[in-house]
PDB file of C-alpha atoms in Angstrom:
ATOM      1  CA  UNK A   1     -40.495   7.682  14.686  1.00 49.00           C
ATOM      2  CA  UNK A   2     -38.197   5.053  12.823  1.00 52.00           C
ATOM      3  CA  UNK A   3     -35.783   2.451  13.904  1.00 56.00           C
ATOM      4  CA  UNK A   4     -32.243   3.605  14.327  1.00 52.00           C
ATOM      5  CA  UNK A   5     -31.208   0.506  12.823  1.00 53.00           C
ATOM      6  CA  UNK A   6     -32.747   0.747   9.595  1.00 63.00           C
ATOM      7  CA  UNK A   7     -31.857   4.481   9.543  1.00 71.00           C
ATOM      8  CA  UNK A   8     -28.197   3.524   9.983  1.00 72.00           C
ATOM      9  CA  UNK A   9     -27.455   0.603   9.637  1.00 73.00           C
ATOM     10  CA  UNK A  10     -23.846   1.285  10.394  1.00 78.00           C
ATOM     11  CA  UNK A  11     -24.486   2.571  13.765  1.00 82.00           C
ATOM     12  CA  UNK A  12     -25.294   0.445  16.940  1.00 83.00           C
ATOM     13  CA  UNK A  13     -27.431   1.921  19.042  1.00 81.00           C
ATOM     14  CA  UNK A  14     -27.601   1.141  22.951  1.00 86.00           C
ATOM     15  CA  UNK A  15     -29.314   2.696  26.161  1.00 79.00           C
ATOM     16  CA  UNK A  16     -28.726   2.521  29.560  1.00 84.00           C
ATOM     17  CA  UNK A  17     -30.701   3.343  32.557  1.00 85.00           C
ATOM     18  CA  UNK A  18     -28.829   4.814  35.439  1.00 80.00           C
ATOM     19  CA  UNK A  19     -31.559   5.456  38.126  1.00 77.00           C
ATOM     20  CA  UNK A  20     -33.984   7.797  38.502  1.00 78.00           C
ATOM     21  CA  UNK A  21     -34.237  10.307  36.102  1.00 81.00           C
ATOM     22  CA  UNK A  22     -30.838   9.707  34.328  1.00 83.00           C
ATOM     23  CA  UNK A  23     -29.930   7.356  31.246  1.00 82.00           C
ATOM     24  CA  UNK A  24     -26.866   6.827  29.040  1.00 84.00           C
ATOM     25  CA  UNK A  25     -27.185   6.791  25.199  1.00 86.00           C
ATOM     26  CA  UNK A  26     -24.601   5.728  23.075  1.00 84.00           C
ATOM     27  CA  UNK A  27     -23.893   5.644  19.136  1.00 83.00           C
ATOM     28  CA  UNK A  28     -21.355   2.955  18.251  1.00 81.00           C
ATOM     29  CA  UNK A  29     -19.701   2.795  14.424  1.00 79.00           C
ATOM     30  CA  UNK A  30     -19.900  -0.759  13.708  1.00 75.00           C
ATOM     31  CA  UNK A  31     -17.370  -0.081  11.151  1.00 73.00           C
ATOM     32  CA  UNK A  32     -14.756   1.886  12.872  1.00 72.00           C
ATOM     33  CA  UNK A  33     -12.038  -0.672  12.849  1.00 71.00           C
ATOM     34  CA  UNK A  34     -13.019  -1.771   9.183  1.00 75.00           C
ATOM     35  CA  UNK A  35     -11.944   1.914   8.493  1.00 77.00           C
ATOM     36  CA  UNK A  36      -8.832   1.984  10.160  1.00 79.00           C
ATOM     37  CA  UNK A  37      -7.746  -1.595   9.222  1.00 84.00           C
ATOM     38  CA  UNK A  38      -8.523  -0.112   5.758  1.00 85.00           C
ATOM     39  CA  UNK A  39      -6.416   3.371   6.423  1.00 86.00           C
ATOM     40  CA  UNK A  40      -3.414   1.367   7.544  1.00 88.00           C
ATOM     41  CA  UNK A  41      -3.924  -0.866   4.116  1.00 88.00           C
ATOM     42  CA  UNK A  42      -3.984   1.793   1.871  1.00 88.00           C
ATOM     43  CA  UNK A  43      -1.044   3.454   3.500  1.00 89.00           C
ATOM     44  CA  UNK A  44       1.334   0.587   3.861  1.00 88.00           C
ATOM     45  CA  UNK A  45       0.856   0.185  -0.303  1.00 85.00           C
ATOM     46  CA  UNK A  46       1.119   3.745  -0.908  1.00 85.00           C
ATOM     47  CA  UNK A  47       4.664   3.723   1.036  1.00 85.00           C
ATOM     48  CA  UNK A  48       5.136   0.295  -0.915  1.00 80.00           C
ATOM     49  CA  UNK A  49       4.613   2.398  -4.114  1.00 76.00           C
ATOM     50  CA  UNK A  50       6.733   5.199  -3.321  1.00 78.00           C
ATOM     51  CA  UNK A  51       9.450   3.196  -2.369  1.00 75.00           C
ATOM     52  CA  UNK A  52       9.121   1.119  -5.742  1.00 70.00           C
ATOM     53  CA  UNK A  53       8.794   4.822  -7.559  1.00 72.00           C
ATOM     54  CA  UNK A  54      12.497   5.541  -5.859  1.00 84.00           C
ATOM     55  CA  UNK A  55      13.758   2.232  -6.915  1.00 85.00           C
ATOM     56  CA  UNK A  56      12.574   2.938 -10.478  1.00 87.00           C
ATOM     57  CA  UNK A  57      14.524   6.059 -10.634  1.00 88.00           C
ATOM     58  CA  UNK A  58      17.550   4.411  -9.182  1.00 88.00           C
ATOM     59  CA  UNK A  59      17.601   1.817 -11.939  1.00 90.00           C
ATOM     60  CA  UNK A  60      16.865   4.349 -14.668  1.00 88.00           C
ATOM     61  CA  UNK A  61      19.923   6.750 -13.681  1.00 87.00           C
ATOM     62  CA  UNK A  62      22.030   3.459 -13.988  1.00 86.00           C
ATOM     63  CA  UNK A  63      20.861   2.971 -17.106  1.00 86.00           C
ATOM     64  CA  UNK A  64      21.740   6.391 -18.268  1.00 86.00           C
ATOM     65  CA  UNK A  65      25.570   5.483 -18.562  1.00 78.00           C
ATOM     66  CA  UNK A  66      24.411   3.611 -21.739  1.00 79.00           C
ATOM     67  CA  UNK A  67      26.201  -0.276 -20.601  1.00 83.00           C
ATOM     68  CA  UNK A  68      24.348  -2.842 -20.360  1.00 85.00           C
ATOM     69  CA  UNK A  69      23.915  -4.485 -16.730  1.00 88.00           C
ATOM     70  CA  UNK A  70      22.528  -7.742 -15.698  1.00 88.00           C
ATOM     71  CA  UNK A  71      19.522  -7.991 -13.418  1.00 90.00           C
ATOM     72  CA  UNK A  72      22.104  -8.872 -10.546  1.00 92.00           C
ATOM     73  CA  UNK A  73      24.593  -6.034 -11.336  1.00 91.00           C
ATOM     74  CA  UNK A  74      21.848  -3.759 -10.980  1.00 91.00           C
ATOM     75  CA  UNK A  75      20.819  -5.410  -7.541  1.00 91.00           C
ATOM     76  CA  UNK A  76      24.916  -5.336  -6.479  1.00 92.00           C
ATOM     77  CA  UNK A  77      25.061  -2.023  -7.496  1.00 89.00           C
ATOM     78  CA  UNK A  78      22.000  -1.262  -4.826  1.00 87.00           C
ATOM     79  CA  UNK A  79      23.496  -2.740  -2.329  1.00 89.00           C
ATOM     80  CA  UNK A  80      21.192  -6.216  -2.132  1.00 87.00           C
ATOM     81  CA  UNK A  81      22.355  -9.254  -1.049  1.00 89.00           C
ATOM     82  CA  UNK A  82      20.157 -11.109  -3.339  1.00 91.00           C
ATOM     83  CA  UNK A  83      17.798 -10.293  -6.210  1.00 91.00           C
ATOM     84  CA  UNK A  84      14.395  -9.102  -4.540  1.00 88.00           C
ATOM     85  CA  UNK A  85      11.068  -9.535  -5.848  1.00 89.00           C
ATOM     86  CA  UNK A  86      10.586  -5.639  -5.612  1.00 86.00           C
ATOM     87  CA  UNK A  87      13.973  -5.448  -7.984  1.00 90.00           C
ATOM     88  CA  UNK A  88      12.293  -8.109 -10.428  1.00 91.00           C
ATOM     89  CA  UNK A  89       8.824  -6.034 -10.251  1.00 90.00           C
ATOM     90  CA  UNK A  90      10.022  -2.590 -11.175  1.00 89.00           C
ATOM     91  CA  UNK A  91      12.692  -4.084 -14.128  1.00 91.00           C
ATOM     92  CA  UNK A  92       9.249  -5.451 -15.459  1.00 92.00           C
ATOM     93  CA  UNK A  93       7.981  -2.143 -15.160  1.00 90.00           C
ATOM     94  CA  UNK A  94      10.755  -0.522 -16.788  1.00 90.00           C
ATOM     95  CA  UNK A  95      10.594  -3.239 -19.359  1.00 91.00           C
ATOM     96  CA  UNK A  96       6.767  -2.531 -20.224  1.00 92.00           C
ATOM     97  CA  UNK A  97       7.353   0.856 -19.792  1.00 91.00           C
ATOM     98  CA  UNK A  98       9.406   1.070 -22.833  1.00 90.00           C
ATOM     99  CA  UNK A  99      12.045   2.522 -20.910  1.00 87.00           C
ATOM    100  CA  UNK A 100      14.539  -0.698 -20.630  1.00 87.00           C
ATOM    101  CA  UNK A 101      14.885  -3.709 -23.018  1.00 85.00           C
ATOM    102  CA  UNK A 102      15.980  -6.849 -21.868  1.00 83.00           C
ATOM    103  CA  UNK A 103      19.063  -8.476 -23.757  1.00 81.00           C
ATOM    104  CA  UNK A 104      20.978 -11.924 -23.927  1.00 76.00           C
ATOM    105  CA  UNK A 105      24.154 -11.827 -22.674  1.00 60.00           C
ATOM    106  CA  UNK A 106      26.456 -13.366 -25.631  1.00 53.00           C
TER     107      UNK A 106
END
């Protein structure tokens, strides 16, 4: 008979005698909390990516008019009080994807 710790290192095995012929056995998943935390983290990342994607599309739609806009103007049109880090990341991605070009105001 093999030892449970060797066969299943992520499962903790406990047993208790309850008197007479009664006993209780517990199998505890040691990684349960880690799995929950990972799932929560992945969910937050996905939500952030989806928000970023919608910002990506909003900026593209703004640029369809053909008029050059500064990041500050884009930020104002989006109703932001200041230029956010997320806006900067999305603009960089649009430039990287060759959908937006940086220009210098004259």
